[in-house]
Structures are given as structure tokens and as C-alpha cells.
Coordinates of C-alpha atoms in Angstrom, one line a residue:
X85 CA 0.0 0.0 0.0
X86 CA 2.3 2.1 0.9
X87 CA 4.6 1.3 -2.2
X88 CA 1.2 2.1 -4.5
X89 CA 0.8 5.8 -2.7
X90 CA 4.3 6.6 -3.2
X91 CA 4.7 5.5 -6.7
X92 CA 0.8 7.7 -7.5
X93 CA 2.4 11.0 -5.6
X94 CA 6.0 10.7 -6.6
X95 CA 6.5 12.9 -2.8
X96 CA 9.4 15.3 -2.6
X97 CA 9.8 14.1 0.8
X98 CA 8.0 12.2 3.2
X99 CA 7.2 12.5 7.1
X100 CA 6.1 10.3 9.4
X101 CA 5.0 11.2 12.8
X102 CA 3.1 8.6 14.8
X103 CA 2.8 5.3 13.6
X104 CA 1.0 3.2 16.0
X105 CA -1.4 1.1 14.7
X106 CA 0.9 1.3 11.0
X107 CA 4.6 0.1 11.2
X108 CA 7.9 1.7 11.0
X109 CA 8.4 -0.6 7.6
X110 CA 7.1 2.6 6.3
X111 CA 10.7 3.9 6.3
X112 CA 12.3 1.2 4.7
X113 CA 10.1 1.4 1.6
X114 CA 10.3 4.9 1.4
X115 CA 14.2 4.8 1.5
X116 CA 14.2 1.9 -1.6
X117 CA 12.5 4.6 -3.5
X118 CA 15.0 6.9 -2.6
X119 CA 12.8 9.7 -1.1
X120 CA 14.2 11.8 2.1
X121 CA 12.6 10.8 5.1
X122 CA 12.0 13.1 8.4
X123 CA 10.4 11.3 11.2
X124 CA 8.7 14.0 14.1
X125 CA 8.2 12.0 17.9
X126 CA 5.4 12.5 19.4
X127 CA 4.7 9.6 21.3
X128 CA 6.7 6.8 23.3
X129 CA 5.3 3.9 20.6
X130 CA 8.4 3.2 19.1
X131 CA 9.9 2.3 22.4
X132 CA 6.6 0.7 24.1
X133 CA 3.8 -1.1 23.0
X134 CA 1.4 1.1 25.2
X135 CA 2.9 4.1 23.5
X136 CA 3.6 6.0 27.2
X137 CA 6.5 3.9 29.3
X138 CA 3.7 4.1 32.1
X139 CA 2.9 1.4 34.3
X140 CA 1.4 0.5 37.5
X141 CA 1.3 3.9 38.7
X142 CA 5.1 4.8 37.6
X143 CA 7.3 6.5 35.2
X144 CA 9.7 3.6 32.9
X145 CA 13.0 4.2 33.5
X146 CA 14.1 1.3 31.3
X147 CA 12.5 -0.8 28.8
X148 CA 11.7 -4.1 30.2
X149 CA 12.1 -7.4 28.4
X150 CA 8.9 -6.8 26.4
X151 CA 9.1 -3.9 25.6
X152 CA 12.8 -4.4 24.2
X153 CA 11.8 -7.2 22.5
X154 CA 8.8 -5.8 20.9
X155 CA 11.1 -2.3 20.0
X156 CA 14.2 -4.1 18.5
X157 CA 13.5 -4.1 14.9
X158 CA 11.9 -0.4 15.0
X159 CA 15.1 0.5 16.4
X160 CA 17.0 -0.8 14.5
X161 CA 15.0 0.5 11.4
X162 CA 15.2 4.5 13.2
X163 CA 18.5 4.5 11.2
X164 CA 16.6 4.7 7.3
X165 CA 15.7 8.0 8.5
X166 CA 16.9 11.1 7.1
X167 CA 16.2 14.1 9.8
X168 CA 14.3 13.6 13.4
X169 CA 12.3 16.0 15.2
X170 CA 11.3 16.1 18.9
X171 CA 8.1 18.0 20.3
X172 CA 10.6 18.8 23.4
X173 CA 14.1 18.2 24.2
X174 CA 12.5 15.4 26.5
X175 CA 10.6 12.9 23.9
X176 CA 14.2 13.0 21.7
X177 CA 16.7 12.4 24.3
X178 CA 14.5 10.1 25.6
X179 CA 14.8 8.1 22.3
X180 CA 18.3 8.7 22.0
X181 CA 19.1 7.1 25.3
X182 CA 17.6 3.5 24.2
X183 CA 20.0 3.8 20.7
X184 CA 17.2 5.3 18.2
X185 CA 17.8 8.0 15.7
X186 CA 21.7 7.7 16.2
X187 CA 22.9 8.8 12.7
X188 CA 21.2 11.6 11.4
X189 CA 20.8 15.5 12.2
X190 CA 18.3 16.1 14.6
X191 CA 15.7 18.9 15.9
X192 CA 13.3 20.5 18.6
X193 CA 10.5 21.5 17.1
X194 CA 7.9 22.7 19.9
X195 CA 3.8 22.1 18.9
X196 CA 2.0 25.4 17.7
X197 CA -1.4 26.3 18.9
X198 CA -3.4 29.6 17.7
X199 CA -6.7 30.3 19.8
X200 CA -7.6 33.2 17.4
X201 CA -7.3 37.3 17.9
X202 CA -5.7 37.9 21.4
X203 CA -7.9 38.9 24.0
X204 CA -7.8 40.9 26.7
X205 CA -8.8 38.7 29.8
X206 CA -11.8 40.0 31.9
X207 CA -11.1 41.4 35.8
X208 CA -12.6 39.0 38.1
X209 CA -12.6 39.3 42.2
X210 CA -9.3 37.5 43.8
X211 CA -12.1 35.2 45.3
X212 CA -12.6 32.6 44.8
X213 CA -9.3 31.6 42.9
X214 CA -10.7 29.2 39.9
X215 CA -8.6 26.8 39.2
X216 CA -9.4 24.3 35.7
X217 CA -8.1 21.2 34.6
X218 CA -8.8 20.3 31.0
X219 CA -7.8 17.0 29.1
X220 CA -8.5 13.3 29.0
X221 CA -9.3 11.6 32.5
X222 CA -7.3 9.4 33.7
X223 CA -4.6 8.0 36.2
X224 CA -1.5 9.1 34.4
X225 CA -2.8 12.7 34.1
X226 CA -2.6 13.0 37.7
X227 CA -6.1 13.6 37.8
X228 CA -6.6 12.1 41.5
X229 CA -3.8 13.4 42.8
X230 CA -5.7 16.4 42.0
X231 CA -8.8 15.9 43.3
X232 CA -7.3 14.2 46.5
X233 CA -5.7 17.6 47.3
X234 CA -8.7 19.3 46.2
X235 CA -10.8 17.2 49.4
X236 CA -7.7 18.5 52.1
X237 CA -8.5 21.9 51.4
X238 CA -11.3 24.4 52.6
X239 CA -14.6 24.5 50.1
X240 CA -16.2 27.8 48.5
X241 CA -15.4 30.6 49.0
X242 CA -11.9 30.4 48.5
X243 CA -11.7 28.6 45.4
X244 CA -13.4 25.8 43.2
X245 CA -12.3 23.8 40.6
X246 CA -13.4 22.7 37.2
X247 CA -12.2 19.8 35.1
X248 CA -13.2 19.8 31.5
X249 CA -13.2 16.2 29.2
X250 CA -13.6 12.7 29.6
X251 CA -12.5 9.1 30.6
X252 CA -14.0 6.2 30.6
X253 CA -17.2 5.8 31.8
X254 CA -16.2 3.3 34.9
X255 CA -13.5 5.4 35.8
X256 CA -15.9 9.0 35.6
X257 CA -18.2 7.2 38.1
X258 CA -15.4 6.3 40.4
X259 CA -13.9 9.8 40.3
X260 CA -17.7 11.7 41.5
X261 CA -18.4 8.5 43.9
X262 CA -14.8 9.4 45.7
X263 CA -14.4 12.4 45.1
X264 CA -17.7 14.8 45.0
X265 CA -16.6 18.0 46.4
X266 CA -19.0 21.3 46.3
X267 CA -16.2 22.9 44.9
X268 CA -15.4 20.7 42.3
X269 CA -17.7 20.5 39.0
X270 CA -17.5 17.7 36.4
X271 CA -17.8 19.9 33.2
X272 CA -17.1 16.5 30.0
X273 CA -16.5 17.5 26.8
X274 CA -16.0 21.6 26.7
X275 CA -14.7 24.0 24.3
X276 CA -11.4 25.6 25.1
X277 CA -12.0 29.3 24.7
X278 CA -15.4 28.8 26.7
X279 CA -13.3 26.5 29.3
X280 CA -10.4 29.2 29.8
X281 CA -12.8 32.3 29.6
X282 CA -14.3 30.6 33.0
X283 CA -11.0 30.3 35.1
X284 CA -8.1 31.5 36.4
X285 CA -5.5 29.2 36.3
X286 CA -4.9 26.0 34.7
X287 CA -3.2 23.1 36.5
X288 CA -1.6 20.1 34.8
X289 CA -0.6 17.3 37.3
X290 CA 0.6 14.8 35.0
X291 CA 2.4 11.9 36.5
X292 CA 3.4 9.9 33.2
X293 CA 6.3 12.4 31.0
X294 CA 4.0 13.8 28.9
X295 CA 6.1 14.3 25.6
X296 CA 5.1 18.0 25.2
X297 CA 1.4 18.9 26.9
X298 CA -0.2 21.0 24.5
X299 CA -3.2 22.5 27.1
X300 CA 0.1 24.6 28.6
X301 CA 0.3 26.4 25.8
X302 CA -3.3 26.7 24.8
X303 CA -3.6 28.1 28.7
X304 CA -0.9 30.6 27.2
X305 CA -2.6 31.8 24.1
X306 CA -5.9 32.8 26.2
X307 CA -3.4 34.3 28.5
X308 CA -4.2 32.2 31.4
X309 CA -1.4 31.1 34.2
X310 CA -0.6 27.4 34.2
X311 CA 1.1 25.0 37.2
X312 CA 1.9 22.1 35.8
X313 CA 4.2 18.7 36.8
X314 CA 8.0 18.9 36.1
X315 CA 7.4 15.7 34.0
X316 CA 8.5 15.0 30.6
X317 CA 8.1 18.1 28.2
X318 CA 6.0 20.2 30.6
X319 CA 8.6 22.2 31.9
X320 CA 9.7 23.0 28.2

């Protein structure tokens, strides 16, 4: 398939960036037709079949046997391309430390987001501080580390918090069951300009190294303050 696309579009280059659920064999056909090749990481799936290096609660330092074995040949095959990019300094020397990518130039290339003419953000009273969390639910976002500190500390009026998206549905009734605060509202699935127009500050808790955690800068571009993990590409 691939072989058919390539000889219909004749590309002047070609770039890959995450190829879970496809196969990294898409380099070694695109080198026998002699056609440079940038790859851009965005993801851990080249290094782990879960595509994170999270488990059981904690950050992979190293891969185990699995994930070794099931990363040897997409390693090894990291060397047909031309030019790789990293979201964050983090995600490419992360690759570089299990052997991928050895050979080529490489790059940081940080993910854009535009949220549309700048705006001005609204005065609102200093109470009660509203903090937001906005993103997928679920344990390696650090969302219960969240909402655990959230039930140490005093209720309304001093500040409330809103967390905008989704997880699975066991896991979103686990979550209000446990952890049903009045200050804390479950919003789903929200837009982000109506989600940032309606807070303060934006918190990111992930525990897993996220490679680059685009809701920072989308907090950013409706000029809203962010604290967020020293994890993977958040800092960056």
C-alpha cells in the first residue's frame, strides 16, 4: 500500500509522525525509492507497545524485556531516516538514550497552537481563585492526585475547581463516587475558549512524562497562568 501511494504521488519528501497502529516498515520502503525521510516523535510507541512507558502507577525508567523485544526491529530501522524531530528536548533524548535516531541531524520542534485574535482577559474578584483542569481523564494525568488535594483543602469561597473532558465511563463514576466535592464540578467535553474564559488558572498534574502537553500552551494563548508537573516536556 504504501509502495502504490508513493509511486501515484512521486513525494518530494515524506514524514512520518506517529505510527501506532501502521509500522515503521514505512521507512524502509520509502528509502528503496529513494525519497528523504524526516520522522517527528510525538509519542513513546516506538519504544513501548502502550505508547507511554507508564505502568502500574510509575514512570519507565528502562524498557523491560517486552518492551525491548517488541522495539528491537523499529530500532534498528530509526536508522533509514533522514532528519528527526522532537516535540521537546525530552521525547528525543529520551529516544536517544535506548539507541534510536543515532545517525542523522536532529531537531526540537515545539507544537504550535493559535486560539484566534488575542484577547484581553476579563477582571474577576481574587475570590474565589478558579482553578481548571482540561484534558483526558485518567490516572497518568494525575487527575486524582488532583482531586485528593482538592478534598484537604477548605470549600467555596476560597476557590473551586473545574475539570473539562472525559475518561471512561467506569472510571468518571469512580472519580464523582470518591471524590464529590462542592467545589469541584465535572464539566465533560467543553470547548477551550469557553473552558479558559471561565477560570483563572490552569493546572496540569501529570504523572506519566508527557512528551510536550499542549493544554500549557493553549492556557498561554488565552493568556491564562498554568502550574503544571516537572514531567516529561512540561517544563519545556
Amino acid at each position: 500500500e504504501v509502495m502504490r501511494v508513493l509511486d501515484a504521488e512521486r513525494p518530494d519528501i515524506v514524514h512520518t509522525n506517529v505510527l501506532a497502529g501502521f509500522s515503521a516498515l514505512v521507512w524502509r520502503v520509502t528509502k528503496q525509492q529513494g525519497v528523504p525521510l524526516v520522522h517527528t516523535l510525538r509519542d513513546y510507541h516506538l519504544l513501548c507497545p502502550r505508547s507511554t512507558m507508564f505502568r502500574n502507577g510509575q514512570n519507565c525508567e528502562y524498557q523491560c524485556l517486552v518492551c525491548r523485544m517488541y522495539a528491537s526491529p523499529r530500532r534498528l530501522l530509526s536508522n533509514q531516516v533522514d532528519m528527526v524531530v522532537g516535540t521537546s528536548r525530552f521525547i528525543l533524548e529520551r529516544h536517544l538514550q535506548f539507541g534510536y535516531f543515532t545517525t542523522m541531524p536532529r531537531t526540537v520542534i515545539f507544537n504550535s497552537y493559535y486560539a484566534g485574535p488575542p484577547t484581553v482577559p476579563l477582571d474577576s474578584p481574587s475570590l474565589p481563585i478558579r482553578f481548571g483542569y482540561l484534558g483526558r481523564l485518567s490516572r497518568e494525568k494525575g487527575v486524582e492526585v488532583l482531586l485528593e488535594a482538592a478534598k484537604q483543602l477548605q470549600t467555596k469561597p476560597y476557590w473551586t475547581l473545574n475539570l473539562g473532558g472525559r475518561g471512561s465511563a467506569k472510571y468518571m463514576r469512580r472519580l464523582r463516587a470518591k471524590y464529590r466535592t462542592p467545589a469541584t464540578t465535572f464539566l465533560g467535553h467543553v470547548k477551550p475558549a469557553d473552558f479558559f474564559s471561565e477560570n483563572d488558572v490552569l493546572l496540569v498534574p501529570s504523572l506519566w512524562h508527557e512528551p510536550f502537553g499542549r493544554t500549557v500552551i493553549e492556557a498561554y494563548a488565552h493568556a491564562q497562568s498554568v502550574i503544571g508537573s516537572n514531567r516529561g516536556g512540561i517544563p519545556e
